[in-house]
JSON list of C-alpha atoms in Angstrom, two decimals:
[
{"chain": "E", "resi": 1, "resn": "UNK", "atom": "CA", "xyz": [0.00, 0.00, 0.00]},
{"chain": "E", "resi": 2, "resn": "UNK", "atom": "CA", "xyz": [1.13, 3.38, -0.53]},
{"chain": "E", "resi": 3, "resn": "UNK", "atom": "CA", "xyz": [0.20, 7.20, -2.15]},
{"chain": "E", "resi": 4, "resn": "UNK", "atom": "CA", "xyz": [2.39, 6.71, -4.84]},
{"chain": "E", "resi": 5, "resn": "UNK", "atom": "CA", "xyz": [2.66, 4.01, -7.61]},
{"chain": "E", "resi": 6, "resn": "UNK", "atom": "CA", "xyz": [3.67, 1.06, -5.83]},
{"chain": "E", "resi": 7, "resn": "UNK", "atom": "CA", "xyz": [3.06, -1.55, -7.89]},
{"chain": "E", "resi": 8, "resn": "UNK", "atom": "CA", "xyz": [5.72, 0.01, -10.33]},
{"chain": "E", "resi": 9, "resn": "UNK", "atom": "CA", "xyz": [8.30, 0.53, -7.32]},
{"chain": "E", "resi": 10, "resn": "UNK", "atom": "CA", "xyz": [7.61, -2.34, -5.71]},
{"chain": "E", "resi": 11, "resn": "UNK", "atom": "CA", "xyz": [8.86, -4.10, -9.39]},
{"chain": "E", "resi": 12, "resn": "UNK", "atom": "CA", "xyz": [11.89, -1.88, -9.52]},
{"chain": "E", "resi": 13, "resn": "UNK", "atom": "CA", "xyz": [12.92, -1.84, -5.92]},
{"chain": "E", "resi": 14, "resn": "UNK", "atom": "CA", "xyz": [12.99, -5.86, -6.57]},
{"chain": "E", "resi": 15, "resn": "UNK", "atom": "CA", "xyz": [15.11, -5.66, -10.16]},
{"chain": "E", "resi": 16, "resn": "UNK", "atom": "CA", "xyz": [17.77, -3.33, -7.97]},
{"chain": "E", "resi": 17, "resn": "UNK", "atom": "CA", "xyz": [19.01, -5.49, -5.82]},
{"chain": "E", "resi": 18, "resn": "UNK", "atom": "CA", "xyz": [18.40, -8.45, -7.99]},
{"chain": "E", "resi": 19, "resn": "UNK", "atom": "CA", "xyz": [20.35, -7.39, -10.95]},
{"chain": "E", "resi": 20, "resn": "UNK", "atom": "CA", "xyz": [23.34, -6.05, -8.62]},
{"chain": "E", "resi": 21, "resn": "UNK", "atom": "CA", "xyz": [24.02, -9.57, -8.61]},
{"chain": "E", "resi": 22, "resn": "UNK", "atom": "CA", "xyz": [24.12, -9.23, -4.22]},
{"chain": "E", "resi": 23, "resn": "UNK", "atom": "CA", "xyz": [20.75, -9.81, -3.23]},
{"chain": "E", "resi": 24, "resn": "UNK", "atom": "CA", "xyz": [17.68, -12.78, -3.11]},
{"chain": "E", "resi": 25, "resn": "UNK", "atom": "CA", "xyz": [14.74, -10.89, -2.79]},
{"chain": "E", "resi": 26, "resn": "UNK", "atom": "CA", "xyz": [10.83, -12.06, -1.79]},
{"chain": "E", "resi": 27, "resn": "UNK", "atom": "CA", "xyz": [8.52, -9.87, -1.84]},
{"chain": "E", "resi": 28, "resn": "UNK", "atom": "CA", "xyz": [5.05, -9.24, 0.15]},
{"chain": "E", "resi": 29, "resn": "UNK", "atom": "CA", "xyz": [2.20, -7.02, -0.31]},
{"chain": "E", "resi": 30, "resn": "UNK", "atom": "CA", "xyz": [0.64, -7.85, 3.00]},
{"chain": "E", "resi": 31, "resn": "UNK", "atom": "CA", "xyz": [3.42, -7.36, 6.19]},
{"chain": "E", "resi": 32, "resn": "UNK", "atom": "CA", "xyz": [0.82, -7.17, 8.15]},
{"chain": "E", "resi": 33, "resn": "UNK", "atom": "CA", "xyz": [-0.28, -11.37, 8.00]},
{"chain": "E", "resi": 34, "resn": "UNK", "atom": "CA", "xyz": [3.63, -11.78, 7.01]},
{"chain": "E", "resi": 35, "resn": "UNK", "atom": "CA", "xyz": [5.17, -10.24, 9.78]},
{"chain": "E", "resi": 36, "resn": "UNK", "atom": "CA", "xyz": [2.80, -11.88, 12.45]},
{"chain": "E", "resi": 37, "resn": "UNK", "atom": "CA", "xyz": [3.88, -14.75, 11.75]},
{"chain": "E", "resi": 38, "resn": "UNK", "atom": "CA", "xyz": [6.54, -16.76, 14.35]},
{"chain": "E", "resi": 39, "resn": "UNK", "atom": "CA", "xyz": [10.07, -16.48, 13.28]},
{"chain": "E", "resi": 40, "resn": "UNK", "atom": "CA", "xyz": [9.14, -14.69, 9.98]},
{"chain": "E", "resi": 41, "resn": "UNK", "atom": "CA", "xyz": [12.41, -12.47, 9.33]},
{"chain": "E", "resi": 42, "resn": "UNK", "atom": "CA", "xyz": [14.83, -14.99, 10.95]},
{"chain": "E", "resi": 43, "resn": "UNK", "atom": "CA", "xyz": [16.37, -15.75, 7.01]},
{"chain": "E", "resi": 44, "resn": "UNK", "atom": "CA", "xyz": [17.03, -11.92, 6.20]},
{"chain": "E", "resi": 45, "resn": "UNK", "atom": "CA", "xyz": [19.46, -9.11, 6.87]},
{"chain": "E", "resi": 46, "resn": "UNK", "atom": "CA", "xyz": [17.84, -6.54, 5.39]},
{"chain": "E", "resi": 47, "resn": "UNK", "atom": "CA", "xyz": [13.92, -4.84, 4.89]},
{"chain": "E", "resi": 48, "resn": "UNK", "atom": "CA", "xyz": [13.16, -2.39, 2.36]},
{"chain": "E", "resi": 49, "resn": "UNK", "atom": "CA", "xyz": [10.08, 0.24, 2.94]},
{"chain": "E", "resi": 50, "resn": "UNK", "atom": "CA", "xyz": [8.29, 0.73, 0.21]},
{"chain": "E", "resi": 51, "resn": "UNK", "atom": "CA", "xyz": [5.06, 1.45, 2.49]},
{"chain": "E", "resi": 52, "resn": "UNK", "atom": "CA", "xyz": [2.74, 3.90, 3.30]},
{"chain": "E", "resi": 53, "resn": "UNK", "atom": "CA", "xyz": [-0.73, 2.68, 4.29]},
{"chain": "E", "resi": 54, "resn": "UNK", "atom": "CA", "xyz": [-2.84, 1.66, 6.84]},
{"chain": "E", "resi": 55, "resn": "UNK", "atom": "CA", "xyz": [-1.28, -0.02, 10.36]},
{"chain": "E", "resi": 56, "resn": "UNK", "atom": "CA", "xyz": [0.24, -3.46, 10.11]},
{"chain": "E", "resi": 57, "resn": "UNK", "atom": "CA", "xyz": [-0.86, -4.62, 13.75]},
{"chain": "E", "resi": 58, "resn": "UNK", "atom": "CA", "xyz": [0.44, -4.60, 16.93]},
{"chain": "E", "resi": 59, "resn": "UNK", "atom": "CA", "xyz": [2.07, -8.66, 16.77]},
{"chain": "E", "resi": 60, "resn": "UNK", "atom": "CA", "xyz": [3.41, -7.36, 12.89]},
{"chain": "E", "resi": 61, "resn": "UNK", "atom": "CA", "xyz": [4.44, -4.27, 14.21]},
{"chain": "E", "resi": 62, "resn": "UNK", "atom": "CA", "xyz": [6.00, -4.98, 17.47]},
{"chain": "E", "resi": 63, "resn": "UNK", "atom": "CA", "xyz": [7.89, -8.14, 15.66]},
{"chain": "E", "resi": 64, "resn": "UNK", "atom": "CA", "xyz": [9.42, -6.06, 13.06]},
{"chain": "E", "resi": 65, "resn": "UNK", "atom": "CA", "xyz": [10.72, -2.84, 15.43]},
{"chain": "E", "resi": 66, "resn": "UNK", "atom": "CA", "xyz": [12.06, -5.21, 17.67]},
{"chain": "E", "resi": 67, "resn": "UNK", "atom": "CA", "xyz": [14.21, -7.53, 15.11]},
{"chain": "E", "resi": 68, "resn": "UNK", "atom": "CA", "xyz": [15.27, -3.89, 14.00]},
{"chain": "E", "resi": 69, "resn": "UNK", "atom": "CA", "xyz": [16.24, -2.48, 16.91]},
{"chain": "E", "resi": 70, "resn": "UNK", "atom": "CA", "xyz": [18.17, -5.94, 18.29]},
{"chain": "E", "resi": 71, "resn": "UNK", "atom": "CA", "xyz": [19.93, -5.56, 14.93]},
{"chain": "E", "resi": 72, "resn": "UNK", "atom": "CA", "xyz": [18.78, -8.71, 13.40]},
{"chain": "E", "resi": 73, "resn": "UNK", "atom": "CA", "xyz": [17.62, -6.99, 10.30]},
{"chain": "E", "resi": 74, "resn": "UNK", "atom": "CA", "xyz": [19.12, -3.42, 8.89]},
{"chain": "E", "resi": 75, "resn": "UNK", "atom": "CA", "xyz": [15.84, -1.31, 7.19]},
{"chain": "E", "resi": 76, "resn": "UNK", "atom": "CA", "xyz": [16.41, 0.55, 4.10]},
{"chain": "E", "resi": 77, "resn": "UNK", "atom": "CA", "xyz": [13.45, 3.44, 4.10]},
{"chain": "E", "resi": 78, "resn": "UNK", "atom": "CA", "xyz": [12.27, 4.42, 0.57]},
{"chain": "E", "resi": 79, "resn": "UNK", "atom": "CA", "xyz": [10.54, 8.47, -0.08]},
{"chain": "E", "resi": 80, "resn": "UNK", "atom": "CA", "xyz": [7.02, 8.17, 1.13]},
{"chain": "E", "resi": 81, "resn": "UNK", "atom": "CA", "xyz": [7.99, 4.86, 3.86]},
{"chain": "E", "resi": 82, "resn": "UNK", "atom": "CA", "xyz": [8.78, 8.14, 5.69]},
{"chain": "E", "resi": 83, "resn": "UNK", "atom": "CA", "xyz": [5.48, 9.27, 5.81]},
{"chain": "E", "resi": 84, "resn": "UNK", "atom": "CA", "xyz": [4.08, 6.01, 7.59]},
{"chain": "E", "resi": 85, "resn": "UNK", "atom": "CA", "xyz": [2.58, 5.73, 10.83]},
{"chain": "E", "resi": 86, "resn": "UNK", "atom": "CA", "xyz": [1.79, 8.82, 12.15]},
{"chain": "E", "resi": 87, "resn": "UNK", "atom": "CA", "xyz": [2.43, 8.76, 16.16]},
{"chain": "E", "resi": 88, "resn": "UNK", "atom": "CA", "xyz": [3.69, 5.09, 16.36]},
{"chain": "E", "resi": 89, "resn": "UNK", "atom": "CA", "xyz": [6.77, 6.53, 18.21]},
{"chain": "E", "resi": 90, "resn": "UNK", "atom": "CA", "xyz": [9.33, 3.63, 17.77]},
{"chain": "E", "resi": 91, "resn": "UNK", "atom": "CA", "xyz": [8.61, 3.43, 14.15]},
{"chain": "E", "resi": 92, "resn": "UNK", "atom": "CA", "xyz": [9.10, 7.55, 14.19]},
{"chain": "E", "resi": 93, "resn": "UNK", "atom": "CA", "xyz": [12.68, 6.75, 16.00]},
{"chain": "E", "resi": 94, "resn": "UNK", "atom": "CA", "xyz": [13.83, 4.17, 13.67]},
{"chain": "E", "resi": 95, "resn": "UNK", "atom": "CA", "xyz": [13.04, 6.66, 10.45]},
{"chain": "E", "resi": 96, "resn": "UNK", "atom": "CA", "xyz": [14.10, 9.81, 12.45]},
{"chain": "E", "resi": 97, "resn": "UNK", "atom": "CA", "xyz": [12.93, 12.46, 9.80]},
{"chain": "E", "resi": 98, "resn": "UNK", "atom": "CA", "xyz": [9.56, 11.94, 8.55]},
{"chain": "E", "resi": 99, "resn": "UNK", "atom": "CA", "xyz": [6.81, 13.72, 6.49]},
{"chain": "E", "resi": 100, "resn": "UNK", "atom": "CA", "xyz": [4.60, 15.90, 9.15]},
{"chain": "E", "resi": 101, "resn": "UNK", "atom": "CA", "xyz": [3.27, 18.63, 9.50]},
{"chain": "E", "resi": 102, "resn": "UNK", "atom": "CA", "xyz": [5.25, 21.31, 7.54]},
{"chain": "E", "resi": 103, "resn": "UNK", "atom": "CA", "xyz": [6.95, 19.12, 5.12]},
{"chain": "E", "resi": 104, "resn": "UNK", "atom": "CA", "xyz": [6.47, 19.21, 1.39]},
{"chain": "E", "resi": 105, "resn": "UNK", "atom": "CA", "xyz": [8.08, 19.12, -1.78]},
{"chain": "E", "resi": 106, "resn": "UNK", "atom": "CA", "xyz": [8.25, 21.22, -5.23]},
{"chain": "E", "resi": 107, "resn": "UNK", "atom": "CA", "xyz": [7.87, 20.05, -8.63]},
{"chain": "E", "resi": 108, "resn": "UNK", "atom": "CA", "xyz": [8.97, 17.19, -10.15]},
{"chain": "E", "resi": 109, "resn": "UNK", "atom": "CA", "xyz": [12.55, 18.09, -11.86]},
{"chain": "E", "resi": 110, "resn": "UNK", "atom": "CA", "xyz": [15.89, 17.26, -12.06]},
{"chain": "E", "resi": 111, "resn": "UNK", "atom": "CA", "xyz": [18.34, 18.35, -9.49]},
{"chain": "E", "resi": 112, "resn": "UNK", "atom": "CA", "xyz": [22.11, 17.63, -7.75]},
{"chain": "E", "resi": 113, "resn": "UNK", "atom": "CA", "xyz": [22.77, 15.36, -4.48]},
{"chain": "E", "resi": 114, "resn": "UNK", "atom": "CA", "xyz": [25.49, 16.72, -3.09]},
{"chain": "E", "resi": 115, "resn": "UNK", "atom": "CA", "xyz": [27.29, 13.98, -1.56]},
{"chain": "E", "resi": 116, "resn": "UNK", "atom": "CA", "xyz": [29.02, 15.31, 1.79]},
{"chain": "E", "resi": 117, "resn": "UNK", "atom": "CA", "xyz": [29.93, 12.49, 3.55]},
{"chain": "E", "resi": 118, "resn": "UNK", "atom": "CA", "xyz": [32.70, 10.26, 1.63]},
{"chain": "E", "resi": 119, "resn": "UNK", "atom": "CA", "xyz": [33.74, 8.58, 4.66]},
{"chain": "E", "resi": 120, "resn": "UNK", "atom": "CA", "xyz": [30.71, 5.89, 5.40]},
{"chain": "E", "resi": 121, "resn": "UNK", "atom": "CA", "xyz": [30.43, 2.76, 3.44]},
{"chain": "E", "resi": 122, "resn": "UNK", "atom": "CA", "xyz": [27.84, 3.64, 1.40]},
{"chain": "E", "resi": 123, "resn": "UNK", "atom": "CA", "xyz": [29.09, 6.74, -0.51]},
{"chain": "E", "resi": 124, "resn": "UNK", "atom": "CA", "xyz": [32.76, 5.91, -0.36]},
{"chain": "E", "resi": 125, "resn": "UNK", "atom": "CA", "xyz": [34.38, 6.92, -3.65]},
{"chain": "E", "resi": 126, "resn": "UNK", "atom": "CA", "xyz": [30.75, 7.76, -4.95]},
{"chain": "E", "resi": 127, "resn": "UNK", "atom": "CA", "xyz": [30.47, 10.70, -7.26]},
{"chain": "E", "resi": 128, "resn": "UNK", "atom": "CA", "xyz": [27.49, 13.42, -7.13]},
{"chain": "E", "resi": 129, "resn": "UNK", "atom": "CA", "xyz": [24.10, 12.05, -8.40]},
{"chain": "E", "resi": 130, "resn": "UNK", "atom": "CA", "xyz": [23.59, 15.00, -11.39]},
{"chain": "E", "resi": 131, "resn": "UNK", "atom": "CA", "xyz": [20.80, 15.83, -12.44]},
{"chain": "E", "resi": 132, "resn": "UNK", "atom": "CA", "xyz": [18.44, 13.30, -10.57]},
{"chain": "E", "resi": 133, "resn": "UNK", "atom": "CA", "xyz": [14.79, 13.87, -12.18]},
{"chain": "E", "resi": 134, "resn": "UNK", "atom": "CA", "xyz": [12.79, 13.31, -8.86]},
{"chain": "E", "resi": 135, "resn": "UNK", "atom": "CA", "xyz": [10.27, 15.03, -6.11]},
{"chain": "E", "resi": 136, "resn": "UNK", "atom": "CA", "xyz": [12.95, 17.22, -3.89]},
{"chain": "E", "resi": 137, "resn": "UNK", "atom": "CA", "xyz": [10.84, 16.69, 0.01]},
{"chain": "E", "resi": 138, "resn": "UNK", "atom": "CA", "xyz": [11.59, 19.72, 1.70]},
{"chain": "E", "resi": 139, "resn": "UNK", "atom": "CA", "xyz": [11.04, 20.30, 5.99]},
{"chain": "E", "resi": 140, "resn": "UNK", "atom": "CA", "xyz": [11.02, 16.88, 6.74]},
{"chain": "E", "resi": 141, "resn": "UNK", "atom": "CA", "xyz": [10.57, 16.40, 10.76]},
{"chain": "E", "resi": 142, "resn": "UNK", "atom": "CA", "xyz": [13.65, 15.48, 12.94]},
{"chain": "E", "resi": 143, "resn": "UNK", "atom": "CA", "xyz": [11.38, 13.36, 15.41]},
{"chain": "E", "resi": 144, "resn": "UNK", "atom": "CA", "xyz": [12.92, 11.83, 19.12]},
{"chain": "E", "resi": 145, "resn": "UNK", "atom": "CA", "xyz": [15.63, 13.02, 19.08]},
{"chain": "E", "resi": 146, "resn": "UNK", "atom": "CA", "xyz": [17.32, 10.43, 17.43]},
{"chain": "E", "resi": 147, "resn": "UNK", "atom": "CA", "xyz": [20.76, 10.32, 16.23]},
{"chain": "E", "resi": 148, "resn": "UNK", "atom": "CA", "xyz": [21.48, 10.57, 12.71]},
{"chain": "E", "resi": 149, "resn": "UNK", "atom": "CA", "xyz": [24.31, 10.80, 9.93]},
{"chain": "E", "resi": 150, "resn": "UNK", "atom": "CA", "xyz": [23.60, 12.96, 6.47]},
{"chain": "E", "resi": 151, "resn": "UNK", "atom": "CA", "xyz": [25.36, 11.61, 3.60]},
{"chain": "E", "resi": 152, "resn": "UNK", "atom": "CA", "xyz": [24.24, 13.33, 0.91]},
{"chain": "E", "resi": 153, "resn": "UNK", "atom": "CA", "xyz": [22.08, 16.83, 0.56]},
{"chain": "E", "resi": 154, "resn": "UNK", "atom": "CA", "xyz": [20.24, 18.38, -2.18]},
{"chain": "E", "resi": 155, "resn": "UNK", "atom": "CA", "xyz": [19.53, 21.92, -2.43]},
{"chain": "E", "resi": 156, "resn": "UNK", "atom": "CA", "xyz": [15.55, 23.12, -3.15]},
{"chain": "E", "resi": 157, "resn": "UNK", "atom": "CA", "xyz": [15.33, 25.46, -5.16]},
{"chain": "E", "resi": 158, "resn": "UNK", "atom": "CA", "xyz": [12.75, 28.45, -4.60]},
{"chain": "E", "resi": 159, "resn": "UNK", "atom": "CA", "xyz": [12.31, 28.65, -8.71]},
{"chain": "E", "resi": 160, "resn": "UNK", "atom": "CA", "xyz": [11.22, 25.06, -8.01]},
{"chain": "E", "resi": 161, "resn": "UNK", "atom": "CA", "xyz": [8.79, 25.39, -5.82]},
{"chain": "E", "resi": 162, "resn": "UNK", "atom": "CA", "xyz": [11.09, 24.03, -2.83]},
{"chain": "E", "resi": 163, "resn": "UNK", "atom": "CA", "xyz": [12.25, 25.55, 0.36]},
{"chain": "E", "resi": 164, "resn": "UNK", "atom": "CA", "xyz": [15.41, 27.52, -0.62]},
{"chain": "E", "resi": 165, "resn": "UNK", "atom": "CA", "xyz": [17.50, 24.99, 2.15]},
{"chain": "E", "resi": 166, "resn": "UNK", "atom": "CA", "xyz": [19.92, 22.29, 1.53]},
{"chain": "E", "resi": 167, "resn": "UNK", "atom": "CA", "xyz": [17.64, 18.68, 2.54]},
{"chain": "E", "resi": 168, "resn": "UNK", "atom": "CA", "xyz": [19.11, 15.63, 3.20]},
{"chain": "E", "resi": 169, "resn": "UNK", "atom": "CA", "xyz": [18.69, 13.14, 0.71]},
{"chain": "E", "resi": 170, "resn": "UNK", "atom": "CA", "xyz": [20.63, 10.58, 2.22]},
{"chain": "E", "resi": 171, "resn": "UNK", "atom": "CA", "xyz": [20.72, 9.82, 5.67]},
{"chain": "E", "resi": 172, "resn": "UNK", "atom": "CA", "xyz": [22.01, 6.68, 7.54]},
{"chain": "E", "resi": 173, "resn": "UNK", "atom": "CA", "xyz": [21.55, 5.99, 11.15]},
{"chain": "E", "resi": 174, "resn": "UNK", "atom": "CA", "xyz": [21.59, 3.77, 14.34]},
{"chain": "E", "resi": 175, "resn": "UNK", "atom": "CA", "xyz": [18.12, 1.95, 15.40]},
{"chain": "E", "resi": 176, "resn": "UNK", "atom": "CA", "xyz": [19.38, 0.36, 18.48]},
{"chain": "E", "resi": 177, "resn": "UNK", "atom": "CA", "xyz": [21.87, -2.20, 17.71]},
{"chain": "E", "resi": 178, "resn": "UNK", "atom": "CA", "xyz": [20.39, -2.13, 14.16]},
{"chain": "E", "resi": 179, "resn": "UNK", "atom": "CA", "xyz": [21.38, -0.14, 11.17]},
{"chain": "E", "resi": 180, "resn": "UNK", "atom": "CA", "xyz": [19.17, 2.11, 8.85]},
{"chain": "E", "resi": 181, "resn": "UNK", "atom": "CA", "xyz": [19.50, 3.56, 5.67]},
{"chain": "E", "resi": 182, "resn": "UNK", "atom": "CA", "xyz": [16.98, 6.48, 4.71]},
{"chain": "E", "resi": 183, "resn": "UNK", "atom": "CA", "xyz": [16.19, 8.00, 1.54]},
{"chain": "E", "resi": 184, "resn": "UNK", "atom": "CA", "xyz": [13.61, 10.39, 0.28]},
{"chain": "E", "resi": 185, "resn": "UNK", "atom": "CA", "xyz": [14.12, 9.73, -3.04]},
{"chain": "E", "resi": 186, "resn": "UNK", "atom": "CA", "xyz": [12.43, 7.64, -5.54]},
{"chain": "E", "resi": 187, "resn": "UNK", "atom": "CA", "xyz": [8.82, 9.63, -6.33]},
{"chain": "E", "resi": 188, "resn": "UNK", "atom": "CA", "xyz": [6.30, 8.23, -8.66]},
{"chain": "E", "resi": 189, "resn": "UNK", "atom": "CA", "xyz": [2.79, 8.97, -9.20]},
{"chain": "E", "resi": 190, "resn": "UNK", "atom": "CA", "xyz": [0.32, 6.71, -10.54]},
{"chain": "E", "resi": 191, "resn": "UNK", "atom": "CA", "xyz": [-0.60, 8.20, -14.07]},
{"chain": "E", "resi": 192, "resn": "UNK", "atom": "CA", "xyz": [2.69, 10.33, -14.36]},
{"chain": "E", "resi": 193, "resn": "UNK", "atom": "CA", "xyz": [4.95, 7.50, -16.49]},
{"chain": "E", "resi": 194, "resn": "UNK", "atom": "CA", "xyz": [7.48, 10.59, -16.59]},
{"chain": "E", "resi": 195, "resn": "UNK", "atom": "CA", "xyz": [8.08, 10.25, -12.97]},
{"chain": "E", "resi": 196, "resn": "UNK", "atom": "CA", "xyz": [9.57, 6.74, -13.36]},
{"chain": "E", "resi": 197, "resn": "UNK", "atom": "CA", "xyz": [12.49, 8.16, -14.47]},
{"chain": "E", "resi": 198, "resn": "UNK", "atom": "CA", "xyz": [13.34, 8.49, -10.82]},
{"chain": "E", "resi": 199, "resn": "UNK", "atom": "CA", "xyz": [13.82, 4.88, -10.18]},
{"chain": "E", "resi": 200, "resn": "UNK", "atom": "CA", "xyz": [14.77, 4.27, -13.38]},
{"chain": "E", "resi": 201, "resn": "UNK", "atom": "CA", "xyz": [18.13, 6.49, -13.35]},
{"chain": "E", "resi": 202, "resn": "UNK", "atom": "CA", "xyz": [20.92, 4.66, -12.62]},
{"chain": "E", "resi": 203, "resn": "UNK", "atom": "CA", "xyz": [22.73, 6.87, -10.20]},
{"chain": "E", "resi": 204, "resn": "UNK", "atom": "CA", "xyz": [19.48, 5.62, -8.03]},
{"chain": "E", "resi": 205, "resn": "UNK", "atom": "CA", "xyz": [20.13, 2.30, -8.65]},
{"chain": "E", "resi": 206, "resn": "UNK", "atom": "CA", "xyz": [23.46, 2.53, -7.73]},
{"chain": "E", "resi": 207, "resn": "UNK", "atom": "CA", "xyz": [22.47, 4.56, -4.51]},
{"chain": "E", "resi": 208, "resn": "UNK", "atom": "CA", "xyz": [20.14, 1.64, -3.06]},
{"chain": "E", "resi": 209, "resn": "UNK", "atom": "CA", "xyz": [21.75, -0.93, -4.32]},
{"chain": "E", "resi": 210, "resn": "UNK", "atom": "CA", "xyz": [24.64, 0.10, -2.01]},
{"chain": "E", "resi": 211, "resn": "UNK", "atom": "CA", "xyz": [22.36, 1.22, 1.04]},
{"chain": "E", "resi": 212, "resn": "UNK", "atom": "CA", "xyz": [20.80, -1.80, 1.00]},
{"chain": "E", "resi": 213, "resn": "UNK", "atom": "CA", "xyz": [24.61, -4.05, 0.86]},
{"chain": "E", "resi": 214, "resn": "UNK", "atom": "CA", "xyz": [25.77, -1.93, 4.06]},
{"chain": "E", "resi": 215, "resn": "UNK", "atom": "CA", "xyz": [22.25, -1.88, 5.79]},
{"chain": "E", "resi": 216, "resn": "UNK", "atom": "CA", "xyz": [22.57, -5.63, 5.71]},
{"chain": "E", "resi": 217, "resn": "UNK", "atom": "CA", "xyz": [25.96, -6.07, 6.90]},
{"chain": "E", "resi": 218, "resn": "UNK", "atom": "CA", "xyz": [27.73, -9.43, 7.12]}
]
């Protein structure tokens, strides 16, 4: 479930990691039943959020924050996943910046992430992403308190519609003993094919791909 197009993101999330020739992927379009179950995330390292819809359930929910936060799983967080669960507080510390109230975004266009961190894993020896055609969120929340490490920062233009601030585009950080990776990129409406370019550009790929490797770990 989710506002945007998910049954084309779901599909390209998948090919990602498949086709970086690091990952077996499954797939579910109900974590609610799936993450009830006993024992269900005991043959993965790593979730990827490509979510934002109605509550999963307190035995779903509970199950997955606490394999996160023991760090049996890493969580990769994918643009609107950080909109999810309004006031479910542990879900709100494991994201850490999150669509509320005063958040938004500009028009769809092509811009620069900056990256400003070369030191972590994931953007070691990484160039720039130039010209990324995506939606540029802008006032994202800083929720909890919780600790956090920008990567990589895009700057929203006011000719754009955006903020006139540098955002962060790409943010890792700790969940307890578990690791996230978190980034608001990745936009596509349902009925706007343009907008797949987001996904589809391979700086992306590359980008998620390579959250996704570290998030997992060993």
């Amino acid at each position: 479930a989710n506002n945007h197009d998910w049954e084309f993101t779901h599909g390209e999330l998948e090919r990602i990691l498949t086709e970086s020739g690091r990952f077996t992927v499954d797939v579910t379009n109900q974590p609610g039943e799936f993450l009830a179950a006993p024992d269900a995330l005991t043959k993965y390292q790593v979730v990827v959020l490509d979510y934002n819809g109605p509550r999963w359930g307190e035995a779903a929910e509970n199950a997955f924050l606490s394999a996160a936060k023991s760090g049996a799983i890493g969580v990769v967080v994918v643009h609107a996943s950080n909109n999810a669960f309004r006031g479910l507080v542990e879900y709100e510390r494991m994201v850490g910046h999150l669509w509320r109230k005063g958040a938004g975004h500009g028009r769809f266009h092509p811009f620069r992430v900056e990256i400003v961190d070369r030191d972590h894993p994931v953007t070691k020896g990484m160039a720039d992403l130039v010209l990324h055609p995506d939606e540029l969120y802008h006032g994202l929340s800083h929720m909890h308190d919780a600790p956090f490490r920008v990567l990589g920062r895009a700057f929203s233009s006011p000719k754009s519609g955006g903020s006139g601030r540098q955002e962060p585009m790409i943010i890792v950080k700790p969940y307890g003993k578990g690791r996230v990776f978190h980034t608001p990129l990745g936009h596509v409406w349902r009925k706007l094919p343009q907008t797949r370019a987001s996904v589809r550009d391979p700086q992306f790929r590359q980008l998620l791909a390579r959250g996704a490797e570290v998030t997992a770990g060993d």
